[in-house]
Amino acid sequence: MTGSINKLLVANRGEIAVRIIRAAKALGIPTVAACSEADADSMAARMADEVQIIGPARADKSYLNVQALLGALQASGANAVHPGYGFLSENADFAEAVVEAGAIFVGPSAETIRRMGDKAEARRTAQAAGVPVVPGSPGELFDLDSALAAAEVVGFPLLIKASAGGGGRGIRLARDAAQLAEEFPRAQREAQTAFGNGAVYLERFIGRARHIEVQVLGDGKHAVHLFERECSLQRRRQKIFEEAPSPVLSAEQREQLCSSAVRLTQALGYQGAGTLEYLYDDSTGEFFFIEMNTRIQVEHPISELITGIDLVQAMLRIAGGEPLGLRQSDIRLNGAALQMRLNAEDPARDFFPSPGKVEQLIWPQGAGVRVDSHLYPGYAVPPYYDSLLAKLIVHGRDRGEALARARLAVEHTTLTGMASTLSLHRELLAEPWLEQADFHTGTLETWLAERRAGGVA
């Protein structure tokens, strides 16, 4: 059992709930699955030592219902909560409520979540720590005149971004002052609707950018990095294919990037696992901090495979009061890892949601292969939540071996009963530009558009 955690409530669902339960069991911590009625027969519910039903299928009545989760915490006698990713994982009020209830929130403090959840404040914090940020407005903007004045300094083209945004939402492009005047009020309305906060800020638009992020761990006093991940292959700003390390950084660039992430993490007194996201400008070799995710990431397994460190176990140990116990020199970069997200979406129908009942299910096996999933034969995938079904993850001595293992993994995977993005990954892995790492954040959508225009499903 880890420190002061005697029972853990898992306030999430799907593959991340299963992942957390497995990590807790490895540490001897009993677990409670907080499940909606739709997830009563989920793999997480089957694996946990106890189940607490927190409400009906709708997320706002269950996984986003703070009072229901606090009730489950009290009823189960658990004294810690792991929020996973999504839902309430970056909700400072929830983190605060857990602590006020006398329990441990497995993650950073509510103050840190608020500070880094406010994108304008996060920029200021990064700048104070000497971390480069994308040139942009000095703070939040609330009216068009201020935005136009700021745009003269930032320059066009630029992005209008929701200050409280995340997940790629609340972002609009303006190529000139006229378009800024048109898009600014729209961005404000979208930000208010999505996040309850209409504040926005401006940021320089980098045409050929890579999305590179750094995994960090901290215990409040000491912080380390677990190198970086390349997450540029995205559709509608949602990641589909990730790898670690980035195939384009030199050793010197890697050191500069990761050291900047540790500086900011250290300056925050950060506790737990976190990810600092950067844009890398292919044309100049510059990198810029854009935001910090104060939680575990979907793509954390590839960082685990290149370092040998279990991030979820580390989160639980830190939350239980143990020191980090890692020096930067202890963490070595070993080979390369790739992750392919399998979603219940139909690529042939413009990624239309495709929930259903799992019929045949065969996962790949062999050296360097890992599958994180909550599926089992006969399981009915509910239509109410995120479409992620599984993550196929491979590791190799180098990127070439990892790609070869990825191709074998997708060929040796069978999943029937619903459409999925498995076929998309088979085609992606055959592309020369992927093998050559010749891509940026716009590449995948361009490739998909070209396939549609050519009549390729």
Tab-separated table of C-alpha atoms in Angstrom:
chain	number	residue	atom	x	y	z
A	1	MET	CA	0.000	0.000	0.000
A	2	THR	CA	1.283	3.450	-0.899
A	3	GLY	CA	1.754	6.020	1.851
A	4	SER	CA	-1.511	7.430	3.115
A	5	ILE	CA	-3.749	6.055	0.339
A	6	ASN	CA	-5.803	3.193	1.781
A	7	LYS	CA	-8.511	2.991	-0.903
A	8	LEU	CA	-8.718	4.715	-4.285
A	9	LEU	CA	-11.858	5.992	-6.021
A	10	VAL	CA	-11.399	5.997	-9.805
A	11	ALA	CA	-13.482	8.916	-11.056
A	12	ASN	CA	-13.417	7.989	-14.721
A	13	ARG	CA	-14.285	5.255	-17.197
A	14	GLY	CA	-13.007	3.325	-20.222
A	15	GLU	CA	-9.396	2.417	-20.814
A	16	ILE	CA	-7.960	5.004	-18.388
A	17	ALA	CA	-10.080	3.632	-15.528
A	18	VAL	CA	-8.734	0.147	-16.287
A	19	ARG	CA	-5.208	1.538	-16.469
A	20	ILE	CA	-5.518	3.238	-13.071
A	21	ILE	CA	-7.018	0.157	-11.423
A	22	ARG	CA	-4.156	-2.012	-12.682
A	23	ALA	CA	-1.556	0.450	-11.373
A	24	ALA	CA	-3.283	0.649	-7.993
A	25	LYS	CA	-3.502	-3.135	-7.704
A	26	ALA	CA	0.229	-3.406	-8.428
A	27	LEU	CA	0.806	-1.150	-5.417
A	28	GLY	CA	-1.626	-3.064	-3.208
A	29	ILE	CA	-4.231	-0.298	-3.131
A	30	PRO	CA	-7.915	-1.392	-3.098
A	31	THR	CA	-10.002	0.328	-5.766
A	32	VAL	CA	-13.528	1.656	-6.186
A	33	ALA	CA	-14.921	2.159	-9.688
A	34	ALA	CA	-17.247	5.159	-9.882
A	35	CYS	CA	-19.548	4.108	-12.748
A	36	SER	CA	-22.581	5.462	-14.511
A	37	GLU	CA	-25.498	3.083	-14.994
A	38	ALA	CA	-24.312	2.580	-18.589
A	39	ASP	CA	-20.932	1.351	-17.328
A	40	ALA	CA	-22.174	-1.007	-14.627
A	41	ASP	CA	-20.878	-3.991	-16.638
A	42	SER	CA	-17.685	-2.342	-17.873
A	43	MET	CA	-14.250	-3.879	-17.539
A	44	ALA	CA	-13.376	-1.280	-14.905
A	45	ALA	CA	-16.418	-2.344	-12.863
A	46	ARG	CA	-15.402	-5.994	-13.215
A	47	MET	CA	-11.802	-5.326	-12.157
A	48	ALA	CA	-12.357	-2.989	-9.218
A	49	ASP	CA	-12.753	-4.242	-5.662
A	50	GLU	CA	-15.955	-2.242	-5.333
A	51	VAL	CA	-18.383	-0.356	-7.588
A	52	GLN	CA	-20.311	2.802	-6.813
A	53	ILE	CA	-23.042	3.776	-9.291
A	54	ILE	CA	-22.971	7.553	-9.550
A	55	GLY	CA	-25.907	8.266	-11.860
A	56	PRO	CA	-27.472	7.697	-15.282
A	57	ALA	CA	-25.590	7.456	-18.555
A	58	ARG	CA	-25.380	11.165	-19.309
A	59	ALA	CA	-21.983	12.475	-18.239
A	60	ASP	CA	-23.421	15.615	-16.655
A	61	LYS	CA	-25.491	13.364	-14.402
A	62	SER	CA	-22.601	11.042	-13.520
A	63	TYR	CA	-18.926	11.581	-14.394
A	64	LEU	CA	-19.288	15.374	-14.317
A	65	ASN	CA	-21.484	15.366	-11.200
A	66	VAL	CA	-19.229	16.514	-8.373
A	67	GLN	CA	-21.765	15.799	-5.642
A	68	ALA	CA	-22.386	12.274	-6.925
A	69	LEU	CA	-18.661	11.556	-6.924
A	70	LEU	CA	-18.228	12.990	-3.436
A	71	GLY	CA	-21.127	10.804	-2.313
A	72	ALA	CA	-19.398	7.744	-3.767
A	73	LEU	CA	-16.196	8.768	-2.019
A	74	GLN	CA	-17.946	8.955	1.332
A	75	ALA	CA	-20.010	5.786	0.838
A	76	SER	CA	-16.989	3.706	-0.168
A	77	GLY	CA	-14.665	4.919	2.544
A	78	ALA	CA	-11.994	5.700	-0.046
A	79	ASN	CA	-9.532	8.389	0.946
A	80	ALA	CA	-8.129	9.265	-2.506
A	81	VAL	CA	-9.494	10.083	-5.964
A	82	HIS	CA	-7.759	9.626	-9.301
A	83	PRO	CA	-9.553	11.667	-12.002
A	84	GLY	CA	-7.838	10.150	-15.072
A	85	TYR	CA	-8.113	12.416	-18.118
A	86	GLY	CA	-11.094	14.349	-19.464
A	87	PHE	CA	-14.252	14.835	-17.369
A	88	LEU	CA	-13.198	16.558	-14.095
A	89	SER	CA	-9.469	15.859	-14.308
A	90	GLU	CA	-8.578	19.548	-14.764
A	91	ASN	CA	-11.435	20.995	-12.764
A	92	ALA	CA	-9.952	22.977	-9.888
A	93	ASP	CA	-13.261	23.138	-8.020
A	94	PHE	CA	-13.462	19.333	-8.018
A	95	ALA	CA	-9.868	18.985	-6.795
A	96	GLU	CA	-10.656	21.481	-4.042
A	97	ALA	CA	-13.869	19.684	-3.083
A	98	VAL	CA	-12.028	16.346	-2.780
A	99	VAL	CA	-9.465	17.870	-0.424
A	100	GLU	CA	-12.176	19.666	1.583
A	101	ALA	CA	-13.883	16.266	1.973
A	102	GLY	CA	-10.712	15.046	3.710
A	103	ALA	CA	-9.413	12.975	0.807
A	104	ILE	CA	-6.369	13.057	-1.472
A	105	PHE	CA	-6.672	14.350	-5.025
A	106	VAL	CA	-4.205	12.417	-7.191
A	107	GLY	CA	-2.802	15.327	-9.124
A	108	PRO	CA	-1.625	18.885	-8.603
A	109	SER	CA	-3.229	21.387	-6.256
A	110	ALA	CA	-6.395	23.238	-7.197
A	111	GLU	CA	-4.330	26.438	-7.276
A	112	THR	CA	-1.943	24.967	-9.870
A	113	ILE	CA	-4.833	23.632	-11.977
A	114	ARG	CA	-6.438	27.086	-12.003
A	115	ARG	CA	-3.178	28.830	-12.765
A	116	MET	CA	-2.274	26.629	-15.723
A	117	GLY	CA	-5.864	26.213	-16.909
A	118	ASP	CA	-6.009	29.944	-17.592
A	119	LYS	CA	-4.048	30.086	-20.861
A	120	ALA	CA	-3.097	33.760	-20.492
A	121	GLU	CA	-1.862	33.181	-16.934
A	122	ALA	CA	-0.004	30.064	-18.103
A	123	ARG	CA	1.822	32.174	-20.696
A	124	ARG	CA	2.850	34.702	-18.061
A	125	THR	CA	4.023	31.919	-15.745
A	126	ALA	CA	6.071	30.350	-18.533
A	127	GLN	CA	7.664	33.667	-19.453
A	128	ALA	CA	8.593	34.292	-15.815
A	129	ALA	CA	10.331	30.887	-15.780
A	130	GLY	CA	12.298	31.774	-18.915
A	131	VAL	CA	10.327	29.423	-21.162
A	132	PRO	CA	9.748	30.688	-24.737
A	133	VAL	CA	6.114	31.289	-25.690
A	134	VAL	CA	4.470	31.963	-29.033
A	135	PRO	CA	4.399	35.742	-29.607
A	136	GLY	CA	0.948	36.954	-28.652
A	137	SER	CA	-1.146	39.429	-26.710
A	138	PRO	CA	0.131	40.148	-23.187
A	139	GLY	CA	-3.113	39.064	-21.528
A	140	GLU	CA	-6.815	38.416	-21.943
A	141	LEU	CA	-8.835	40.479	-24.413
A	142	PHE	CA	-12.468	41.435	-23.987
A	143	ASP	CA	-13.147	43.953	-26.787
A	144	LEU	CA	-12.336	44.332	-30.471
A	145	ASP	CA	-10.392	47.604	-30.153
A	146	SER	CA	-7.941	45.980	-27.737
A	147	ALA	CA	-7.653	42.974	-30.037
A	148	LEU	CA	-6.890	45.152	-33.069
A	149	ALA	CA	-4.227	47.052	-31.118
A	150	ALA	CA	-2.653	43.804	-29.928
A	151	ALA	CA	-2.739	42.388	-33.467
A	152	GLU	CA	-0.527	45.248	-34.685
A	153	VAL	CA	2.186	43.956	-32.358
A	154	VAL	CA	1.589	40.205	-32.854
A	155	GLY	CA	1.212	40.431	-36.647
A	156	PHE	CA	-0.957	38.452	-39.076
A	157	PRO	CA	-1.885	35.678	-39.579
A	158	LEU	CA	-2.843	34.966	-35.992
A	159	LEU	CA	-5.021	32.708	-33.884
A	160	ILE	CA	-7.807	33.847	-31.564
A	161	LYS	CA	-7.811	31.387	-28.654
A	162	ALA	CA	-10.135	30.901	-25.695
A	163	SER	CA	-8.270	31.720	-22.498
A	164	ALA	CA	-10.010	28.877	-20.672
A	165	GLY	CA	-9.903	26.564	-23.699
A	166	GLY	CA	-8.544	23.092	-24.238
A	167	GLY	CA	-8.808	20.042	-26.455
A	168	GLY	CA	-8.439	22.156	-29.579
A	169	ARG	CA	-11.744	23.983	-28.996
A	170	GLY	CA	-12.286	27.736	-29.063
A	171	ILE	CA	-9.653	28.517	-31.726
A	172	ARG	CA	-10.183	30.705	-34.809
A	173	LEU	CA	-7.807	31.930	-37.523
A	174	ALA	CA	-7.587	35.570	-38.666
A	175	ARG	CA	-5.415	36.425	-41.679
A	176	ASP	CA	-6.002	40.194	-41.573
A	177	ALA	CA	-7.728	42.934	-39.557
A	178	ALA	CA	-11.040	42.474	-41.372
A	179	GLN	CA	-11.125	38.782	-40.571
A	180	LEU	CA	-10.138	39.522	-36.970
A	181	ALA	CA	-13.109	41.890	-36.653
A	182	GLU	CA	-15.369	39.163	-38.028
A	183	GLU	CA	-13.981	36.236	-35.998
A	184	PHE	CA	-13.318	37.947	-32.653
A	185	PRO	CA	-16.955	38.093	-31.440
A	186	ARG	CA	-17.533	34.557	-32.708
A	187	ALA	CA	-14.544	33.325	-30.746
A	188	GLN	CA	-15.844	35.074	-27.637
A	189	ARG	CA	-19.294	33.483	-27.982
A	190	GLU	CA	-17.765	30.055	-28.604
A	191	ALA	CA	-15.488	30.426	-25.573
A	192	GLN	CA	-18.387	31.495	-23.371
A	193	THR	CA	-20.547	28.582	-24.522
A	194	ALA	CA	-17.846	25.922	-24.246
A	195	PHE	CA	-16.030	27.054	-21.098
A	196	GLY	CA	-18.243	29.612	-19.346
A	197	ASN	CA	-15.552	32.233	-19.922
A	198	GLY	CA	-15.592	34.564	-22.936
A	199	ALA	CA	-12.033	35.848	-22.516
A	200	VAL	CA	-9.691	35.266	-25.455
A	201	TYR	CA	-6.108	36.078	-26.417
A	202	LEU	CA	-4.132	36.323	-29.657
A	203	GLU	CA	-1.230	34.165	-30.731
A	204	ARG	CA	1.004	34.140	-33.820
A	205	PHE	CA	-0.042	31.488	-36.350
A	206	ILE	CA	2.808	29.168	-37.319
A	207	GLY	CA	1.965	27.720	-40.726
A	208	ARG	CA	4.143	24.598	-40.632
A	209	ALA	CA	4.193	23.635	-36.991
A	210	ARG	CA	4.761	20.398	-35.162
A	211	HIS	CA	2.985	19.606	-31.911
A	212	ILE	CA	5.628	18.367	-29.486
A	213	GLU	CA	4.993	17.846	-25.772
A	214	VAL	CA	7.148	17.041	-22.762
A	215	GLN	CA	6.130	14.600	-20.021
A	216	VAL	CA	7.051	15.751	-16.513
A	217	LEU	CA	6.811	14.400	-12.974
A	218	GLY	CA	7.083	16.426	-9.786
A	219	ASP	CA	6.655	15.907	-6.069
A	220	GLY	CA	6.193	19.582	-5.182
A	221	LYS	CA	9.901	20.122	-4.533
A	222	HIS	CA	11.720	18.308	-7.316
A	223	ALA	CA	10.823	17.724	-10.976
A	224	VAL	CA	12.113	15.624	-13.870
A	225	HIS	CA	11.162	15.054	-17.499
A	226	LEU	CA	10.563	11.790	-19.344
A	227	PHE	CA	11.536	13.252	-22.728
A	228	GLU	CA	9.146	14.383	-25.431
A	229	ARG	CA	6.344	13.064	-27.620
A	230	GLU	CA	5.555	13.967	-31.221
A	231	CYS	CA	1.778	14.489	-31.538
A	232	SER	CA	1.471	16.310	-34.860
A	233	LEU	CA	-0.836	13.853	-36.629
A	234	GLN	CA	-4.209	15.281	-35.691
A	235	ARG	CA	-7.715	15.532	-37.089
A	236	ARG	CA	-9.721	18.555	-35.947
A	237	ARG	CA	-6.984	19.122	-33.366
A	238	GLN	CA	-7.571	15.653	-31.889
A	239	LYS	CA	-4.514	13.394	-31.840
A	240	ILE	CA	-4.656	10.107	-33.732
A	241	PHE	CA	-1.069	8.836	-33.929
A	242	GLU	CA	1.729	9.679	-31.471
A	243	GLU	CA	5.373	8.763	-31.072
A	244	ALA	CA	8.251	9.234	-28.657
A	245	PRO	CA	10.755	10.698	-28.976
A	246	SER	CA	10.175	13.234	-31.739
A	247	PRO	CA	11.965	12.056	-34.891
A	248	VAL	CA	13.144	15.564	-35.849
A	249	LEU	CA	14.847	16.972	-32.753
A	250	SER	CA	18.601	16.964	-32.364
A	251	ALA	CA	20.096	16.005	-29.003
A	252	GLU	CA	20.770	19.685	-28.336
A	253	GLN	CA	17.204	20.735	-29.175
A	254	ARG	CA	15.842	17.906	-27.035
A	255	GLU	CA	17.903	19.072	-24.069
A	256	GLN	CA	16.770	22.687	-24.500
A	257	LEU	CA	13.108	21.729	-24.867
A	258	CYS	CA	12.973	19.292	-21.958
A	259	SER	CA	15.030	21.522	-19.663
A	260	SER	CA	12.594	24.382	-20.270
A	261	ALA	CA	9.719	22.086	-19.269
A	262	VAL	CA	11.467	21.126	-16.034
A	263	ARG	CA	12.138	24.802	-15.219
A	264	LEU	CA	8.452	25.620	-15.483
A	265	THR	CA	7.389	22.495	-13.561
A	266	GLN	CA	9.875	23.333	-10.811
A	267	ALA	CA	8.712	26.956	-10.676
A	268	LEU	CA	5.130	25.771	-10.119
A	269	GLY	CA	6.053	23.431	-7.268
A	270	TYR	CA	4.153	20.907	-9.340
A	271	GLN	CA	2.922	17.643	-7.826
A	272	GLY	CA	2.092	14.615	-9.988
A	273	ALA	CA	2.268	13.926	-13.725
A	274	GLY	CA	1.844	16.735	-16.214
A	275	THR	CA	2.473	17.571	-19.836
A	276	LEU	CA	3.799	20.778	-21.332
A	277	GLU	CA	2.741	21.306	-24.927
A	278	TYR	CA	4.864	23.176	-27.456
A	279	LEU	CA	4.707	24.237	-31.077
A	280	TYR	CA	7.900	23.548	-33.007
A	281	ASP	CA	8.471	25.751	-36.053
A	282	ASP	CA	9.903	23.523	-38.797
A	283	SER	CA	11.160	26.516	-40.752
A	284	THR	CA	13.209	28.085	-37.945
A	285	GLY	CA	13.845	25.282	-35.464
A	286	GLU	CA	12.243	27.367	-32.691
A	287	PHE	CA	9.927	25.901	-30.060
A	288	PHE	CA	7.248	27.746	-28.101
A	289	PHE	CA	5.255	26.738	-25.000
A	290	ILE	CA	1.501	26.836	-25.586
A	291	GLU	CA	-0.147	25.180	-22.570
A	292	MET	CA	0.167	22.689	-19.732
A	293	ASN	CA	-2.137	19.735	-19.142
A	294	THR	CA	-2.298	19.170	-15.395
A	295	ARG	CA	-3.239	15.479	-15.637
A	296	ILE	CA	-2.212	12.172	-17.160
A	297	GLN	CA	-2.391	12.154	-20.979
A	298	VAL	CA	-3.984	9.597	-23.303
A	299	GLU	CA	-0.560	9.087	-24.901
A	300	HIS	CA	1.396	8.529	-21.671
A	301	PRO	CA	2.243	4.853	-22.490
A	302	ILE	CA	4.825	5.788	-25.124
A	303	SER	CA	6.731	7.807	-22.526
A	304	GLU	CA	6.571	4.808	-20.199
A	305	LEU	CA	7.999	2.505	-22.857
A	306	ILE	CA	11.008	4.697	-23.687
A	307	THR	CA	11.882	5.255	-20.008
A	308	GLY	CA	10.646	2.157	-18.147
A	309	ILE	CA	8.764	4.344	-15.637
A	310	ASP	CA	5.119	3.641	-14.726
A	311	LEU	CA	3.580	7.114	-14.648
A	312	VAL	CA	0.306	6.158	-12.959
A	313	GLN	CA	2.098	4.323	-10.176
A	314	ALA	CA	4.374	7.361	-9.783
A	315	MET	CA	1.304	9.611	-9.453
A	316	LEU	CA	-0.119	7.382	-6.723
A	317	ARG	CA	3.177	7.240	-4.836
A	318	ILE	CA	3.583	11.017	-4.953
A	319	ALA	CA	-0.024	11.619	-3.897
A	320	GLY	CA	0.536	9.193	-1.033
A	321	GLY	CA	3.335	11.384	0.274
A	322	GLU	CA	6.397	9.648	-1.129
A	323	PRO	CA	9.206	11.756	-2.611
A	324	LEU	CA	9.782	11.416	-6.340
A	325	GLY	CA	12.942	9.380	-5.804
A	326	LEU	CA	14.206	10.017	-9.338
A	327	ARG	CA	17.067	12.163	-10.535
A	328	GLN	CA	17.195	13.310	-14.135
A	329	SER	CA	20.353	11.276	-14.632
A	330	ASP	CA	18.399	8.131	-13.664
A	331	ILE	CA	16.087	8.510	-16.677
A	332	ARG	CA	17.497	7.183	-19.933
A	333	LEU	CA	15.987	7.369	-23.396
A	334	ASN	CA	15.572	3.812	-24.670
A	335	GLY	CA	14.508	3.291	-28.290
A	336	ALA	CA	11.287	4.565	-29.836
A	337	ALA	CA	7.582	3.997	-29.204
A	338	LEU	CA	4.418	4.611	-31.259
A	339	GLN	CA	0.763	4.773	-30.259
A	340	MET	CA	-2.249	4.324	-32.537
A	341	ARG	CA	-5.660	5.336	-31.210
A	342	LEU	CA	-8.529	3.038	-32.153
A	343	ASN	CA	-11.774	4.983	-32.030
A	344	ALA	CA	-15.353	3.851	-32.642
A	345	GLU	CA	-15.553	6.042	-35.731
A	346	ASP	CA	-16.005	5.164	-39.386
A	347	PRO	CA	-13.283	6.733	-41.579
A	348	ALA	CA	-15.323	5.872	-44.690
A	349	ARG	CA	-18.206	8.054	-43.418
A	350	ASP	CA	-16.222	11.115	-42.346
A	351	PHE	CA	-15.511	9.536	-38.937
A	352	PHE	CA	-19.174	9.152	-38.062
A	353	PRO	CA	-19.567	7.703	-34.519
A	354	SER	CA	-19.911	3.923	-34.642
A	355	PRO	CA	-20.675	2.369	-31.248
A	356	GLY	CA	-21.781	-1.272	-31.192
A	357	LYS	CA	-21.287	-4.653	-29.579
A	358	VAL	CA	-17.837	-6.242	-29.710
A	359	GLU	CA	-18.001	-9.500	-31.665
A	360	GLN	CA	-14.573	-10.831	-32.593
A	361	LEU	CA	-11.669	-9.410	-30.619
A	362	ILE	CA	-8.044	-10.448	-31.114
A	363	TRP	CA	-5.229	-8.231	-29.883
A	364	PRO	CA	-1.691	-8.423	-31.280
A	365	GLN	CA	1.059	-10.053	-29.238
A	366	GLY	CA	4.820	-10.305	-29.391
A	367	ALA	CA	7.925	-8.391	-28.415
A	368	GLY	CA	7.424	-4.679	-27.885
A	369	VAL	CA	3.609	-4.754	-28.165
A	370	ARG	CA	1.187	-3.321	-25.587
A	371	VAL	CA	-2.563	-2.807	-25.751
A	372	ASP	CA	-4.453	-0.515	-23.370
A	373	SER	CA	-8.190	-1.127	-23.697
A	374	HIS	CA	-11.432	-1.700	-21.826
A	375	LEU	CA	-13.009	-3.950	-24.468
A	376	TYR	CA	-13.994	-7.602	-24.114
A	377	PRO	CA	-16.039	-9.900	-26.409
A	378	GLY	CA	-19.737	-9.157	-26.011
A	379	TYR	CA	-19.171	-5.704	-24.517
A	380	ALA	CA	-21.626	-3.100	-25.817
A	381	VAL	CA	-19.800	0.163	-26.392
A	382	PRO	CA	-22.115	2.901	-25.074
A	383	PRO	CA	-22.839	5.847	-27.384
A	384	TYR	CA	-22.652	8.488	-24.666
A	385	TYR	CA	-18.923	9.050	-24.238
A	386	ASP	CA	-15.619	9.582	-26.006
A	387	SER	CA	-15.102	7.121	-28.865
A	388	LEU	CA	-11.703	5.765	-27.766
A	389	LEU	CA	-11.753	1.943	-27.788
A	390	ALA	CA	-8.107	1.034	-27.411
A	391	LYS	CA	-4.532	2.142	-27.854
A	392	LEU	CA	-2.138	-0.055	-29.817
A	393	ILE	CA	1.341	0.734	-28.533
A	394	VAL	CA	4.656	-0.602	-29.802
A	395	HIS	CA	8.289	-0.196	-28.788
A	396	GLY	CA	11.455	-0.827	-30.750
A	397	ARG	CA	15.195	-0.327	-30.511
A	398	ASP	CA	14.757	2.549	-32.950
A	399	ARG	CA	11.983	4.203	-34.950
A	400	GLY	CA	12.405	1.815	-37.876
A	401	GLU	CA	11.848	-1.237	-35.699
A	402	ALA	CA	8.909	0.455	-33.959
A	403	LEU	CA	7.262	1.183	-37.322
A	404	ALA	CA	7.764	-2.414	-38.436
A	405	ARG	CA	6.167	-3.669	-35.228
A	406	ALA	CA	3.308	-1.197	-35.629
A	407	ARG	CA	2.541	-2.574	-39.101
A	408	LEU	CA	2.474	-6.110	-37.724
A	409	ALA	CA	0.334	-5.028	-34.763
A	410	VAL	CA	-2.435	-3.500	-36.878
A	411	GLU	CA	-2.428	-6.491	-39.242
A	412	HIS	CA	-2.747	-8.899	-36.325
A	413	THR	CA	-5.632	-7.003	-34.704
A	414	THR	CA	-9.221	-8.141	-35.230
A	415	LEU	CA	-12.123	-6.042	-33.979
A	416	THR	CA	-15.600	-6.624	-35.397
A	417	GLY	CA	-19.072	-5.454	-34.447
A	418	MET	CA	-18.437	-1.787	-35.213
A	419	ALA	CA	-16.444	0.423	-37.536
A	420	SER	CA	-13.158	1.713	-36.151
A	421	THR	CA	-10.058	3.635	-37.146
A	422	LEU	CA	-8.020	0.415	-37.388
A	423	SER	CA	-8.164	0.559	-41.202
A	424	LEU	CA	-6.959	4.165	-41.137
A	425	HIS	CA	-3.810	3.190	-39.253
A	426	ARG	CA	-3.081	0.383	-41.700
A	427	GLU	CA	-3.121	2.927	-44.518
A	428	LEU	CA	-1.192	5.558	-42.560
A	429	LEU	CA	1.638	3.154	-41.799
A	430	ALA	CA	2.073	2.492	-45.535
A	431	GLU	CA	2.655	6.174	-46.327
A	432	PRO	CA	6.251	7.153	-47.253
A	433	TRP	CA	5.839	10.574	-45.617
A	434	LEU	CA	5.073	8.903	-42.286
A	435	GLU	CA	8.137	6.685	-42.511
A	436	GLN	CA	10.243	9.730	-43.388
A	437	ALA	CA	8.668	11.792	-40.557
A	438	ASP	CA	7.817	14.479	-43.114
A	439	PHE	CA	4.673	15.924	-41.550
A	440	HIS	CA	3.243	18.741	-39.433
A	441	THR	CA	-0.064	19.493	-37.687
A	442	GLY	CA	-1.905	20.026	-40.971
A	443	THR	CA	-0.610	16.938	-42.776
A	444	LEU	CA	-3.206	14.400	-41.684
A	445	GLU	CA	-6.220	16.529	-42.586
A	446	THR	CA	-4.675	17.323	-45.998
A	447	TRP	CA	-4.071	13.605	-46.572
A	448	LEU	CA	-7.652	12.757	-45.576
A	449	ALA	CA	-9.034	15.458	-47.893
A	450	GLU	CA	-6.961	14.140	-50.794
A	451	ARG	CA	-8.251	10.608	-50.169
A	452	ARG	CA	-11.863	11.863	-50.180
A	453	ALA	CA	-11.269	13.804	-53.398
A	454	GLY	CA	-9.772	10.677	-54.960
A	455	GLY	CA	-12.701	8.540	-53.878
A	456	VAL	CA	-10.676	6.563	-51.328
A	457	ALA	CA	-12.800	5.421	-48.386
